[in-house]
Short mmCIF file of C-alpha atoms and ligand atoms in Angstrom, two decimals:
data_model
loop_
_atom_site.label_atom_id
_atom_site.label_comp_id
_atom_site.label_asym_id
_atom_site.label_seq_id
_atom_site.Cartn_x
_atom_site.Cartn_y
_atom_site.Cartn_z
CA MET A 1 91.20 108.55 178.90
CA THR A 2 92.24 112.13 178.18
CA ARG A 3 89.38 114.54 178.87
CA ILE A 4 88.97 117.60 176.69
CA LEU A 5 86.58 120.49 177.09
CA PHE A 6 86.13 122.09 173.67
CA ALA A 7 84.83 125.65 174.10
CA THR A 8 83.32 127.32 171.06
CA SER A 9 80.80 129.99 170.11
CA GLU A 10 79.39 128.06 167.11
CA VAL A 11 78.65 124.45 166.33
CA TYR A 12 77.00 122.89 163.30
CA PRO A 13 74.05 122.26 162.96
CA LEU A 14 72.87 124.40 165.89
CA VAL A 15 74.47 127.75 165.17
CA LYS A 16 76.79 128.65 162.32
CA THR A 17 78.26 131.71 160.65
CA GLY A 18 81.21 129.95 159.01
CA GLY A 19 83.74 127.17 159.11
CA LEU A 20 84.26 127.43 162.88
CA ALA A 21 80.88 125.73 163.32
CA ASP A 22 81.81 122.86 161.01
CA VAL A 23 85.14 122.31 162.74
CA SER A 24 83.55 122.55 166.20
CA ALA A 25 81.26 119.67 165.32
CA SER A 26 83.50 117.39 163.33
CA LEU A 27 86.77 117.69 165.26
CA PRO A 28 85.28 116.75 168.67
CA GLU A 29 83.47 113.83 167.04
CA ALA A 30 86.68 112.64 165.39
CA LEU A 31 88.53 112.96 168.72
CA CYS A 32 85.86 110.86 170.44
CA LYS A 33 86.27 108.21 167.75
CA LEU A 34 90.00 108.18 168.49
CA GLY A 35 89.21 107.39 172.12
CA TYR A 36 89.36 110.87 173.66
CA ASP A 37 86.58 112.05 175.92
CA CYS A 38 85.92 115.34 174.16
CA GLN A 39 82.93 117.41 175.28
CA ILE A 40 81.75 120.65 173.72
CA LEU A 41 80.84 123.83 175.61
CA LEU A 42 78.57 126.31 173.79
CA PRO A 43 76.53 129.36 174.84
CA GLY A 44 72.86 128.48 175.34
CA TYR A 45 71.45 130.18 172.26
CA PRO A 46 67.71 129.62 171.73
CA ALA A 47 68.20 127.13 168.86
CA ALA A 48 70.62 125.07 170.92
CA LEU A 49 68.36 125.01 174.00
CA LYS A 50 65.39 124.07 171.85
CA ALA A 51 67.32 121.12 170.40
CA ALA A 52 68.29 120.08 173.93
CA ARG A 53 64.69 120.23 175.14
CA ASP A 54 63.45 118.38 172.06
CA ALA A 55 65.99 115.65 172.80
CA GLY A 56 64.58 115.34 176.33
CA SER A 57 67.78 116.69 177.93
CA ARG A 58 67.72 118.48 181.25
CA ARG A 59 69.46 121.22 183.09
CA LYS A 60 72.23 119.78 185.24
CA ILE A 61 72.86 122.65 187.61
CA ARG A 62 71.57 126.11 188.21
CA PHE A 63 73.29 128.91 190.10
CA ARG A 64 73.61 132.62 190.51
CA HIS A 65 76.74 134.17 189.01
CA GLY A 66 77.12 137.86 189.82
CA GLN A 67 73.99 139.52 188.47
CA TYR A 68 73.07 136.56 186.26
CA ASP A 69 71.00 133.41 186.56
CA VAL A 70 72.98 130.66 184.91
CA SER A 71 72.28 127.01 184.30
CA LEU A 72 74.17 124.29 182.55
CA TRP A 73 72.40 121.85 180.29
CA GLN A 74 73.92 118.56 179.34
CA THR A 75 72.83 117.13 176.01
CA ARG A 76 74.30 115.60 172.88
CA LEU A 77 75.29 117.25 169.66
CA PRO A 78 72.44 116.23 167.32
CA GLY A 79 73.27 113.19 165.22
CA THR A 80 76.36 112.29 167.28
CA ALA A 81 77.33 110.70 170.56
CA VAL A 82 79.32 113.81 171.57
CA THR A 83 78.37 115.45 174.88
CA LEU A 84 77.36 119.08 174.55
CA TRP A 85 77.15 121.51 177.47
CA LEU A 86 75.07 124.65 177.09
CA VAL A 87 75.66 127.75 179.20
CA ASP A 88 72.12 128.98 179.63
CA CYS A 89 72.02 132.63 180.68
CA PRO A 90 68.81 134.13 179.28
CA ALA A 91 69.87 137.71 179.98
CA LEU A 92 72.84 137.31 177.63
CA PHE A 93 72.03 134.55 175.16
CA ASP A 94 68.26 134.50 174.71
CA ARG A 95 68.32 136.76 171.65
CA THR A 96 66.37 136.89 168.40
CA GLY A 97 67.86 136.11 165.00
CA ASP A 98 70.14 133.43 163.64
CA SER A 99 73.46 135.15 164.30
CA PRO A 100 75.22 134.42 167.57
CA TYR A 101 76.91 137.84 167.45
CA GLN A 102 74.59 140.32 165.79
CA ASN A 103 71.07 141.68 165.93
CA ASP A 104 68.62 141.54 163.02
CA ASP A 105 70.09 144.75 161.57
CA GLY A 106 73.50 143.13 161.31
CA GLU A 107 75.02 145.14 164.17
CA ASP A 108 77.09 143.47 166.86
CA TRP A 109 75.17 143.03 170.11
CA TRP A 110 76.15 145.95 172.33
CA ASP A 111 77.06 143.60 175.16
CA ASN A 112 79.16 141.01 173.29
CA ALA A 113 82.05 141.58 175.71
CA HIS A 114 79.76 140.75 178.63
CA ARG A 115 78.29 137.77 176.82
CA PHE A 116 81.62 136.14 176.03
CA HIS A 117 83.18 137.18 179.32
CA LEU A 118 80.45 135.25 181.12
CA PHE A 119 80.88 132.34 178.73
CA GLY A 120 84.61 132.39 179.52
CA GLN A 121 83.99 132.57 183.25
CA ILE A 122 81.71 129.55 183.22
CA GLY A 123 84.14 127.70 180.96
CA ALA A 124 86.99 128.44 183.35
CA MET A 125 84.91 127.35 186.37
CA MET A 126 84.03 124.09 184.66
CA ALA A 127 87.64 123.54 183.67
CA ALA A 128 88.84 124.25 187.19
CA GLY A 129 86.35 121.78 188.67
CA GLN A 130 84.57 124.55 190.58
CA LEU A 131 81.11 123.52 189.50
CA ASP A 132 79.30 120.57 190.93
CA LEU A 133 80.04 118.32 187.98
CA SER A 134 82.01 115.14 188.28
CA ARG A 135 84.29 115.71 185.34
CA ARG A 136 87.36 117.90 185.33
CA PRO A 137 89.12 118.14 181.97
CA ASP A 138 92.83 117.59 181.36
CA ILE A 139 92.78 119.98 178.42
CA VAL A 140 90.65 122.99 177.62
CA HIS A 141 90.58 123.64 173.90
CA CYS A 142 89.48 127.22 173.13
CA ASN A 143 88.54 128.62 169.74
CA ASP A 144 88.78 132.21 168.52
CA TRP A 145 88.34 135.43 170.49
CA GLN A 146 85.00 134.49 172.03
CA THR A 147 86.84 132.00 174.24
CA GLY A 148 90.01 134.05 174.69
CA LEU A 149 89.40 134.87 178.35
CA ILE A 150 89.28 131.24 179.47
CA PRO A 151 93.09 130.79 179.56
CA VAL A 152 93.36 134.17 181.33
CA LEU A 153 90.85 133.24 184.04
CA LEU A 154 92.51 129.86 184.54
CA GLY A 155 95.72 131.71 185.35
CA ASN A 156 94.51 132.15 188.93
CA VAL A 157 93.59 128.53 189.51
CA GLN A 158 95.74 125.93 191.25
CA HIS A 159 96.74 123.03 189.00
CA PRO A 160 94.81 124.28 186.00
CA PRO A 161 94.21 122.03 183.01
CA LYS A 162 96.44 122.63 180.00
CA THR A 163 95.02 125.11 177.50
CA VAL A 164 95.08 125.06 173.71
CA PHE A 165 93.91 128.12 171.79
CA THR A 166 93.04 127.70 168.12
CA VAL A 167 93.05 130.72 165.83
CA HIS A 168 90.45 130.23 163.11
CA ASN A 169 90.66 133.81 161.98
CA LEU A 170 93.07 136.42 163.33
CA ALA A 171 91.10 139.23 161.69
CA TYR A 172 88.39 138.94 164.35
CA GLN A 173 89.97 139.90 167.65
CA GLY A 174 87.21 140.86 170.05
CA LEU A 175 88.31 144.47 170.68
CA PHE A 176 86.49 146.59 173.24
CA SER A 177 87.03 149.88 175.04
CA HIS A 178 88.87 150.49 178.28
CA GLU A 179 85.52 151.28 179.92
CA THR A 180 84.31 147.84 178.94
CA PHE A 181 87.48 146.33 180.42
CA ARG A 182 86.62 148.08 183.69
CA ALA A 183 82.94 147.19 183.49
CA LEU A 184 83.87 143.51 183.20
CA GLY A 185 85.81 143.81 186.45
CA LEU A 186 88.97 142.31 185.02
CA PRO A 187 91.96 142.95 187.31
CA ASP A 188 93.93 146.11 186.51
CA TYR A 189 97.25 144.30 186.06
CA LEU A 190 95.89 142.73 182.86
CA TRP A 191 95.83 146.16 181.20
CA ARG A 192 99.32 145.89 179.76
CA TYR A 193 100.58 145.83 176.19
CA ASP A 194 102.02 142.35 176.72
CA LEU A 195 98.79 141.05 178.31
CA LEU A 196 95.25 142.10 177.27
CA GLU A 197 95.75 145.67 176.13
CA PHE A 198 96.06 146.27 172.37
CA HIS A 199 96.41 149.86 171.16
CA ASP A 200 94.39 151.15 174.07
CA GLN A 201 91.69 148.52 173.67
CA LEU A 202 90.82 145.30 175.43
CA SER A 203 91.68 142.38 173.15
CA PHE A 204 89.96 139.08 173.89
CA ILE A 205 92.07 137.20 171.36
CA LYS A 206 95.26 138.28 173.15
CA GLY A 207 93.97 136.41 176.17
CA GLY A 208 94.20 133.20 174.17
CA LEU A 209 97.46 134.12 172.46
CA VAL A 210 99.30 135.22 175.62
CA PHE A 211 97.95 132.85 178.26
CA SER A 212 97.40 129.48 176.56
CA ASP A 213 99.93 126.67 176.78
CA ALA A 214 99.75 125.98 173.05
CA ILE A 215 98.46 127.98 170.11
CA THR A 216 97.29 126.26 167.00
CA THR A 217 95.94 127.56 163.78
CA VAL A 218 94.07 125.81 161.04
CA SER A 219 96.78 125.31 158.41
CA PRO A 220 100.59 125.20 158.42
CA SER A 221 100.81 128.05 155.88
CA TYR A 222 98.60 130.33 158.00
CA ALA A 223 100.77 129.51 161.04
CA ASN A 224 103.71 131.02 159.15
CA GLU A 225 101.75 133.89 157.62
CA ILE A 226 100.39 135.24 160.90
CA GLN A 227 103.95 135.76 162.07
CA THR A 228 104.39 138.38 159.32
CA PRO A 229 103.10 141.98 159.39
CA TRP A 230 100.97 141.48 156.26
CA PHE A 231 98.76 138.79 157.80
CA GLY A 232 99.43 139.44 161.47
CA TYR A 233 97.02 142.34 162.12
CA GLY A 234 99.43 143.84 164.61
CA LEU A 235 99.77 140.55 166.48
CA ASP A 236 102.67 139.16 164.43
CA GLY A 237 105.25 140.22 167.01
CA LEU A 238 103.43 138.39 169.78
CA LEU A 239 103.01 135.35 167.54
CA ARG A 240 106.70 135.32 166.64
CA HIS A 241 107.46 135.51 170.34
CA ARG A 242 105.18 132.53 170.93
CA SER A 243 106.30 130.56 167.88
CA PRO A 244 107.81 127.72 169.98
CA GLN A 245 104.24 127.04 171.14
CA LEU A 246 102.52 127.67 167.80
CA ILE A 247 101.64 125.02 165.24
CA GLY A 248 99.40 124.74 162.20
CA ILE A 249 97.13 121.74 161.83
CA LEU A 250 95.06 121.54 158.69
CA ASN A 251 91.30 121.25 159.14
CA GLY A 252 89.47 118.20 157.94
CA ILE A 253 85.94 118.04 156.58
CA ASP A 254 82.96 115.91 157.50
CA THR A 255 83.18 113.37 154.72
CA ARG A 256 79.75 111.95 155.56
CA ILE A 257 77.97 115.27 155.08
CA TRP A 258 80.11 116.14 152.05
CA ASP A 259 80.03 112.96 149.99
CA PRO A 260 79.03 113.20 146.32
CA ALA A 261 78.10 109.51 146.29
CA GLU A 262 75.52 109.81 149.08
CA ASP A 263 74.66 113.51 149.38
CA PRO A 264 70.91 113.76 150.15
CA TRP A 265 70.83 117.31 148.76
CA LEU A 266 71.63 115.99 145.25
CA ASP A 267 69.32 114.28 142.76
CA PHE A 268 72.23 112.62 140.99
CA HIS A 269 75.25 111.02 142.59
CA PHE A 270 78.77 110.43 141.46
CA GLY A 271 82.21 109.66 142.81
CA PRO A 272 85.83 108.95 141.93
CA GLY A 273 86.09 106.99 138.68
CA ASN A 274 82.45 107.68 137.90
CA LEU A 275 81.77 111.29 137.04
CA LYS A 276 78.96 110.68 134.57
CA ASN A 277 76.22 112.14 136.77
CA LYS A 278 78.13 115.31 137.50
CA ALA A 279 76.87 116.69 134.17
CA GLN A 280 73.29 116.06 135.35
CA CYS A 281 74.04 117.94 138.57
CA LYS A 282 75.29 120.83 136.46
CA ALA A 283 72.18 120.91 134.25
CA ARG A 284 69.89 120.73 137.30
CA LEU A 285 71.80 123.53 139.00
CA GLN A 286 71.59 125.71 135.88
CA GLN A 287 67.85 125.08 135.72
CA ASP A 288 67.30 125.74 139.43
CA MET A 289 69.29 128.95 139.36
CA GLY A 290 67.72 130.25 136.15
CA LEU A 291 70.90 129.95 134.10
CA GLU A 292 70.89 128.86 130.50
CA VAL A 293 71.41 125.09 130.30
CA THR A 294 74.51 124.90 128.12
CA GLY A 295 78.00 123.49 128.20
CA ALA A 296 79.45 126.89 129.16
CA PRO A 297 82.07 126.83 131.94
CA LEU A 298 80.23 127.20 135.23
CA PHE A 299 81.95 128.75 138.25
CA GLY A 300 80.59 128.21 141.77
CA PHE A 301 81.00 130.46 144.80
CA VAL A 302 79.58 129.91 148.29
CA GLY A 303 80.64 132.09 151.15
CA ARG A 304 80.50 135.23 153.19
CA LEU A 305 80.44 138.28 150.91
CA VAL A 306 83.30 140.06 152.65
CA GLU A 307 86.69 141.41 151.66
CA GLN A 308 88.46 138.32 153.05
CA LYS A 309 86.89 136.19 150.33
CA GLY A 310 88.32 138.36 147.53
CA LEU A 311 84.96 139.79 146.44
CA ASP A 312 86.51 142.92 144.94
CA TRP A 313 88.84 140.77 142.81
CA ILE A 314 85.88 138.67 141.69
CA LEU A 315 83.98 141.83 140.78
CA ALA A 316 86.98 143.07 138.83
CA VAL A 317 87.08 140.00 136.57
CA LEU A 318 83.39 139.13 136.26
CA ARG A 319 82.48 141.31 133.30
CA PRO A 320 85.10 140.07 130.81
CA LEU A 321 84.37 136.49 131.84
CA LEU A 322 80.64 137.00 131.34
CA GLU A 323 81.38 138.54 127.97
CA SER A 324 83.33 135.43 127.00
CA GLY A 325 80.33 133.25 127.88
CA CYS A 326 81.18 131.93 131.39
CA GLN A 327 78.45 131.31 133.94
CA PHE A 328 78.45 131.93 137.70
CA ALA A 329 76.37 130.30 140.42
CA MET A 330 76.83 132.36 143.57
CA LEU A 331 75.45 131.99 147.07
CA GLY A 332 76.25 134.14 150.06
CA ALA A 333 75.43 137.00 152.33
CA GLY A 334 77.51 139.83 153.69
CA GLN A 335 78.42 143.41 153.04
CA ALA A 336 75.72 145.44 151.29
CA HIS A 337 77.99 147.00 148.66
CA TYR A 338 79.11 143.57 147.40
CA GLN A 339 75.53 142.30 147.41
CA ASP A 340 74.37 145.34 145.44
CA ARG A 341 77.06 145.16 142.77
CA LEU A 342 76.57 141.43 142.28
CA GLN A 343 72.80 141.89 142.07
CA GLU A 344 73.26 144.57 139.39
CA LEU A 345 75.41 142.20 137.34
CA ALA A 346 72.93 139.36 137.86
CA ARG A 347 70.16 141.60 136.49
CA GLU A 348 72.30 142.52 133.53
CA TRP A 349 73.33 138.91 132.74
CA PRO A 350 70.36 136.83 133.95
CA GLN A 351 71.27 133.73 131.96
CA GLN A 352 74.87 133.72 133.07
CA LEU A 353 75.06 135.02 136.61
CA SER A 354 72.73 133.85 139.33
CA LEU A 355 73.10 135.17 142.86
CA THR A 356 71.19 133.80 145.82
CA LEU A 357 71.45 135.97 148.91
CA GLY A 358 71.23 134.32 152.30
CA TYR A 359 72.24 131.06 153.88
CA ASN A 360 71.14 127.90 152.10
CA GLU A 361 72.61 124.55 153.03
CA GLY A 362 71.09 122.55 150.16
CA LEU A 363 72.05 125.07 147.50
CA ALA A 364 75.61 125.13 148.86
CA HIS A 365 75.81 121.38 148.18
CA ARG A 366 74.24 121.70 144.73
CA ILE A 367 76.60 124.50 143.70
CA THR A 368 79.57 122.49 144.93
CA ALA A 369 78.43 119.46 142.94
CA GLY A 370 77.16 121.13 139.76
CA SER A 371 79.91 123.65 139.03
CA ASP A 372 82.94 122.95 136.83
CA LEU A 373 85.20 125.32 138.72
CA TYR A 374 85.10 126.75 142.22
CA LEU A 375 86.17 130.33 142.73
CA MET A 376 88.03 131.07 145.97
CA PRO A 377 90.39 134.00 145.49
CA SER A 378 90.55 134.84 149.22
CA ARG A 379 92.88 137.64 150.25
CA PHE A 380 93.74 135.48 153.23
CA GLU A 381 92.31 132.12 154.21
CA PRO A 382 93.25 130.49 157.52
CA CYS A 383 92.14 127.13 156.18
CA GLY A 384 88.99 127.26 154.06
CA LEU A 385 86.62 124.34 153.81
CA ASN A 386 84.88 125.08 150.52
CA GLN A 387 87.91 124.25 148.39
CA MET A 388 88.08 120.83 150.07
CA TYR A 389 84.34 120.26 149.54
CA SER A 390 84.87 121.18 145.88
CA LEU A 391 87.87 118.93 145.44
CA ARG A 392 85.86 116.03 146.79
CA TYR A 393 83.05 116.82 144.33
CA GLY A 394 85.30 116.93 141.25
CA THR A 395 84.88 120.71 141.02
CA VAL A 396 88.26 122.21 140.26
CA PRO A 397 89.20 125.14 142.52
CA VAL A 398 90.83 128.37 141.38
CA VAL A 399 92.41 129.89 144.48
CA HIS A 400 94.80 132.50 145.82
CA GLY A 401 97.81 130.62 147.21
CA VAL A 402 97.45 131.64 150.84
CA GLY A 403 96.81 129.79 154.10
CA GLY A 404 94.93 126.54 153.81
CA LEU A 405 94.37 127.12 150.09
CA ASN A 406 98.12 126.92 149.62
CA ASP A 407 98.20 123.66 151.59
CA THR A 408 95.36 121.90 149.76
CA VAL A 409 95.30 123.11 146.15
CA PHE A 410 98.13 122.19 143.78
CA ASP A 411 98.62 123.81 140.39
CA PRO A 412 99.93 121.83 137.38
CA GLU A 413 102.48 124.62 136.85
CA ASP A 414 104.00 124.03 140.31
CA ASP A 415 103.32 120.34 140.80
CA SER A 416 103.53 117.10 138.91
CA ALA A 417 100.47 116.14 136.87
CA ALA A 418 99.95 113.29 139.31
CA ASN A 419 99.41 115.76 142.16
CA ALA A 420 97.75 118.74 140.55
CA ASN A 421 94.11 119.33 141.49
CA GLY A 422 93.43 123.01 140.81
CA PHE A 423 94.80 126.41 139.90
CA VAL A 424 96.69 128.77 142.16
CA PHE A 425 97.64 132.42 141.67
CA ARG A 426 100.21 134.00 143.94
CA GLU A 427 100.28 137.71 143.21
CA PRO A 428 97.49 139.47 145.14
CA THR A 429 95.94 141.22 142.14
CA PRO A 430 92.79 140.79 140.03
CA ASP A 431 95.04 140.54 137.00
CA ALA A 432 96.74 137.44 138.41
CA LEU A 433 93.31 135.94 139.17
CA PHE A 434 92.14 136.68 135.63
CA LYS A 435 95.21 135.10 134.01
CA THR A 436 94.85 132.01 136.16
CA ILE A 437 91.19 131.66 135.25
CA ARG A 438 92.14 131.88 131.57
CA ARG A 439 94.71 129.16 132.13
CA ALA A 440 92.10 127.01 133.89
CA LEU A 441 89.67 127.49 131.01
CA GLU A 442 92.30 126.30 128.54
CA VAL A 443 92.73 123.07 130.49
CA LEU A 444 88.95 122.69 130.87
CA ALA A 445 88.80 122.48 127.07
CA LYS A 446 91.12 119.43 127.15
CA ARG A 447 88.96 116.63 128.44
CA LYS A 448 91.67 114.25 129.55
CA ALA A 449 93.84 116.75 131.40
CA TRP A 450 90.75 118.13 133.16
CA ARG A 451 89.59 114.69 134.15
CA GLN A 452 92.99 114.03 135.70
CA LEU A 453 92.69 117.17 137.85
CA GLN A 454 89.21 116.13 138.97
CA GLU A 455 90.29 112.59 139.83
CA ASN A 456 93.33 113.85 141.74
CA GLY A 457 91.09 116.12 143.80
CA MET A 458 88.58 113.38 144.48
CA ALA A 459 91.18 110.79 145.43
CA ALA A 460 92.73 112.65 148.36
CA ASP A 461 91.77 112.15 152.00
CA TYR A 462 90.24 115.30 153.53
CA SER A 463 88.72 113.54 156.51
CA TRP A 464 89.49 114.33 160.13
CA ARG A 465 90.93 110.89 160.82
CA GLN A 466 94.59 111.83 160.48
CA ARG A 467 94.20 115.51 161.32
CA ALA A 468 92.39 114.84 164.60
CA ARG A 469 95.28 112.57 165.50
CA GLU A 470 97.59 115.57 165.21
CA TYR A 471 95.50 117.37 167.84
CA GLY A 472 95.59 114.21 169.96
CA ASP A 473 99.38 114.11 169.71
CA LEU A 474 99.55 117.77 170.68
CA TYR A 475 97.40 117.15 173.79
CA GLN A 476 99.65 114.25 174.78
CA ARG A 477 102.82 116.26 174.33
CA LEU A 478 101.33 119.11 176.31
CA LEU A 479 100.38 116.84 179.17
CA ALA A 480 103.81 115.19 179.16
CA ASP A 481 105.91 118.33 178.78
CA PRO A 482 104.27 121.71 178.29
CA TYR A 483 107.52 123.24 177.08
CA SER A 484 107.91 121.06 174.06
CA ILE A 485 104.90 121.04 171.85
CA HIS A 486 106.76 120.66 168.57
CA ASP A 487 107.57 117.07 167.80
CA ASP A 488 110.64 117.95 165.70
P1 LIG B 501 84.74 130.95 156.69
O1 LIG B 501 84.67 130.22 157.97
O2 LIG B 501 85.86 131.93 156.60
O3 LIG B 501 83.45 131.58 156.30
P2 LIG B 501 85.15 128.31 155.49
O4 LIG B 501 85.46 127.93 154.08
O5 LIG B 501 86.02 127.75 156.53
O6 LIG B 501 85.09 129.90 155.53
O7 LIG B 501 83.71 127.82 155.89
C1 LIG B 501 82.52 128.37 155.42
C2 LIG B 501 81.41 127.40 155.69
O8 LIG B 501 80.17 128.08 155.67
C3 LIG B 501 81.30 126.31 154.67
O9 LIG B 501 80.74 125.16 155.27
C4 LIG B 501 80.34 126.93 153.65
O10 LIG B 501 79.71 125.98 152.83
C5 LIG B 501 79.38 127.61 154.58
N1 LIG B 501 78.66 128.75 154.02
C6 LIG B 501 79.11 130.02 153.90
N2 LIG B 501 78.17 130.82 153.38
C7 LIG B 501 77.09 130.03 153.15
C8 LIG B 501 75.78 130.26 152.62
N3 LIG B 501 75.41 131.46 152.21
N4 LIG B 501 74.93 129.22 152.55
C9 LIG B 501 75.30 127.99 152.97
N5 LIG B 501 76.52 127.71 153.47
C10 LIG B 501 77.40 128.72 153.57
C1 LIG B 502 87.62 130.71 159.81
C2 LIG B 502 88.46 130.89 158.56
C3 LIG B 502 88.42 129.72 157.61
C4 LIG B 502 88.52 128.40 158.36
C5 LIG B 502 87.44 128.34 159.44
C6 LIG B 502 87.49 127.05 160.24
O1 LIG B 502 86.35 131.17 159.68
O2 LIG B 502 88.11 132.08 157.86
O3 LIG B 502 89.49 129.80 156.69
O4 LIG B 502 88.36 127.31 157.47
O5 LIG B 502 87.63 129.39 160.34
O6 LIG B 502 88.71 126.84 160.88
#
């Protein structure tokens, strides 16, 4: 049985800032169901250790590592049979607040480099079989910059396991100063433009991109995009160089948690071929969010309020849409200037725009279910999960045709009616977004055509079943012949 150690800085439901947490829970579980022995490695944040203690789990080993007391806890990811290892290092991970990366004022922890360096060191020791644990993995699967040093540190080990590095978001690179590089005690030879140095900074993500045996990213379109200067954030040259080892595998979603027929967060349920109750979900959502209960087109938005998600484009089109009677149910948290401008508009249009600031799992489900359209005009989107949740809930997405949005949403203007499930604009401008929304609203007025879009969205398979198999095939190819990871 192939053994995988899946190293990540977030996992649902223990700690989450975005889609990485969802993927880090549902992909390992899907791999286990396919017969892989996939175990997760996560920093021992307070919420995770509490869950482990509550489950009666114990610390497996305890040791001194440099200046730190470290222990490893072995537990299970709540609600699953998946083994979860926690790197307990109170000096680095016993912090207040819900964010794994920031303090209560929204600033990055000053010692993030130290925190994720230690996490990487312990991950590499586990992977190399240097800790007193019986299991040594065949594959270490790393995710995003927080795990980028693991493939680097494994470079000095004899017969290391194969390493896979998944880019969930190239915009977050883990950049730190040269002093930090020295303070971490990383060997001097790594300070090179083709190794860890990036414009005179230490780049954690380059560790993963340079040193891993295979690089994956979370959609085929994003795999192509990051090899171009526009989306490559200065790393496109390196990614082009590594393109023989780079592939895009589309994320799946947890179809048990996101199932309109069973969703415990909803009062009314519906599904393919039976959309009657969706109208009830809409009315309940309007009531709950203080919107006028009418048949007006209702747009949903759930997400981080950051530039990536196209917030400035949304702000540019909101007013005319509000003037024409549309409603908006928005949930998110992020940059203060977006929050402030949305709040102003919500005050001005209380019956048409409702904004809930913060993180709210239940409301996210109710917005997904109750909206007619889902707004996702991301400037870039490695994969995106919300458009897939929406499709499954008969909520028609309006998206910018980039990354995973391009791979999951099909516009009637580009595709056959039998395939179309949403609306896609290509030009990166608010004007293009506005025109596409107008087009969507025209179709919304035609019951039958709209229904067809909804049914097409609901009929597709967004589960991990097939997509996890693609990771499985990659692991097998890597173990058989590390120089040929593409199957074509
Ligand atoms: P990203 O990882 O870039 O933020 P994704 O679409 O991959 O985008 O995943 C975002 C995940 O986080 C989804 O599961 C989404 O529902 C969830 N999410 C984001 N913001 C909130 C919020 N304010 N409340 C509840 N869930 C949220
Ligand atoms: C990142 C990306 C998002 C992707 C998620 C999970 O946060 O921004 O597009 O869906 O990771 O892979």
